[in-house]
Amino acid sequence: EPGKLPDGLQHRAIKSGKYARFLLTGPYSQIWPAFDLIFKSLAEKKVGLRPEFCIENYLNDPRVTSEENLQTELLIPIA
């Protein structure tokens, strides 16, 4: 568990379970459009979802990585 968090932030443990993993390569502005496509794809394949948070895992540093080479792992909790 983290120490003192900045005002307005809170810590919450995420339950373990299965996640569908997707990799977005490109600018962060494309994260929400990517989630939209992911959820449509999962619905078409009738993949069940769990009531848990989705996770965005930023794999490289935007200070030293060009926008087109940024990589973000998108994790969707599935049943």
Short mmCIF file of C-alpha atoms in Angstrom, two decimals:
data_model
loop_
_atom_site.label_atom_id
_atom_site.label_comp_id
_atom_site.label_asym_id
_atom_site.label_seq_id
_atom_site.Cartn_x
_atom_site.Cartn_y
_atom_site.Cartn_z
CA GLU A 1 0.00 0.00 0.00
CA PRO A 2 1.39 3.43 -0.89
CA GLY A 3 2.29 6.02 1.73
CA LYS A 4 0.66 9.45 1.89
CA LEU A 5 -1.16 10.19 -1.35
CA PRO A 6 -1.73 13.67 -2.77
CA ASP A 7 -5.08 15.26 -1.94
CA GLY A 8 -7.88 13.92 -4.11
CA LEU A 9 -6.24 10.52 -4.74
CA GLN A 10 -7.03 7.27 -3.02
CA HIS A 11 -5.63 3.74 -3.02
CA ARG A 12 -7.76 0.75 -3.95
CA ALA A 13 -6.61 -2.84 -4.40
CA ILE A 14 -7.76 -4.43 -7.66
CA LYS A 15 -9.21 -7.93 -7.43
CA SER A 16 -7.36 -10.63 -9.30
CA GLY A 17 -8.94 -12.24 -12.33
CA LYS A 18 -8.75 -12.56 -16.10
CA TYR A 19 -8.09 -9.55 -18.31
CA ALA A 20 -8.22 -9.19 -22.08
CA ARG A 21 -4.99 -7.43 -23.09
CA PHE A 22 -4.65 -5.02 -25.99
CA LEU A 23 -1.67 -2.92 -27.05
CA LEU A 24 -2.19 0.58 -28.43
CA THR A 25 0.73 2.10 -30.29
CA GLY A 26 0.27 5.81 -30.85
CA PRO A 27 -0.79 9.00 -29.07
CA TYR A 28 -2.67 8.96 -25.78
CA SER A 29 -5.53 10.82 -27.49
CA GLN A 30 -6.38 7.48 -29.15
CA ILE A 31 -6.95 5.61 -25.87
CA TRP A 32 -10.71 6.29 -25.66
CA PRO A 33 -11.36 5.47 -29.34
CA ALA A 34 -9.36 2.25 -28.79
CA PHE A 35 -11.49 1.34 -25.76
CA ASP A 36 -14.61 1.94 -27.87
CA LEU A 37 -13.38 -0.50 -30.54
CA ILE A 38 -12.30 -3.03 -27.90
CA PHE A 39 -15.69 -3.05 -26.16
CA LYS A 40 -17.49 -3.41 -29.52
CA SER A 41 -15.22 -6.33 -30.45
CA LEU A 42 -15.71 -8.06 -27.10
CA ALA A 43 -19.50 -7.61 -27.37
CA GLU A 44 -19.53 -9.11 -30.88
CA LYS A 45 -17.59 -12.12 -29.57
CA LYS A 46 -19.96 -12.34 -26.58
CA VAL A 47 -17.10 -12.06 -24.08
CA GLY A 48 -18.45 -11.49 -20.58
CA LEU A 49 -17.11 -8.59 -18.55
CA ARG A 50 -16.42 -8.36 -14.82
CA PRO A 51 -17.45 -5.29 -12.78
CA GLU A 52 -13.90 -4.12 -12.17
CA PHE A 53 -11.77 -1.20 -13.38
CA CYS A 54 -10.08 -1.22 -16.77
CA ILE A 55 -6.36 -0.59 -16.57
CA GLU A 56 -4.13 1.64 -18.70
CA ASN A 57 -0.49 0.62 -18.38
CA TYR A 58 1.88 3.17 -19.93
CA LEU A 59 4.87 1.23 -21.22
CA ASN A 60 7.23 4.02 -22.20
CA ASP A 61 8.05 7.61 -21.27
CA PRO A 62 6.32 10.36 -23.29
CA ARG A 63 9.16 12.76 -22.44
CA VAL A 64 11.60 10.71 -24.56
CA THR A 65 9.26 8.77 -26.89
CA SER A 66 7.58 10.26 -29.95
CA GLU A 67 3.75 10.22 -29.93
CA GLU A 68 3.52 7.69 -32.74
CA ASN A 69 5.76 5.27 -30.78
CA LEU A 70 4.02 5.52 -27.41
CA GLN A 71 2.75 2.15 -26.21
CA THR A 72 -0.17 1.71 -23.83
CA GLU A 73 -1.40 -1.65 -22.59
CA LEU A 74 -5.20 -1.65 -22.25
CA LEU A 75 -6.55 -4.29 -19.87
CA ILE A 76 -10.27 -5.14 -19.76
CA PRO A 77 -11.61 -7.32 -16.91
CA ILE A 78 -13.37 -10.33 -18.45
CA ALA A 79 -15.44 -13.13 -16.91
#
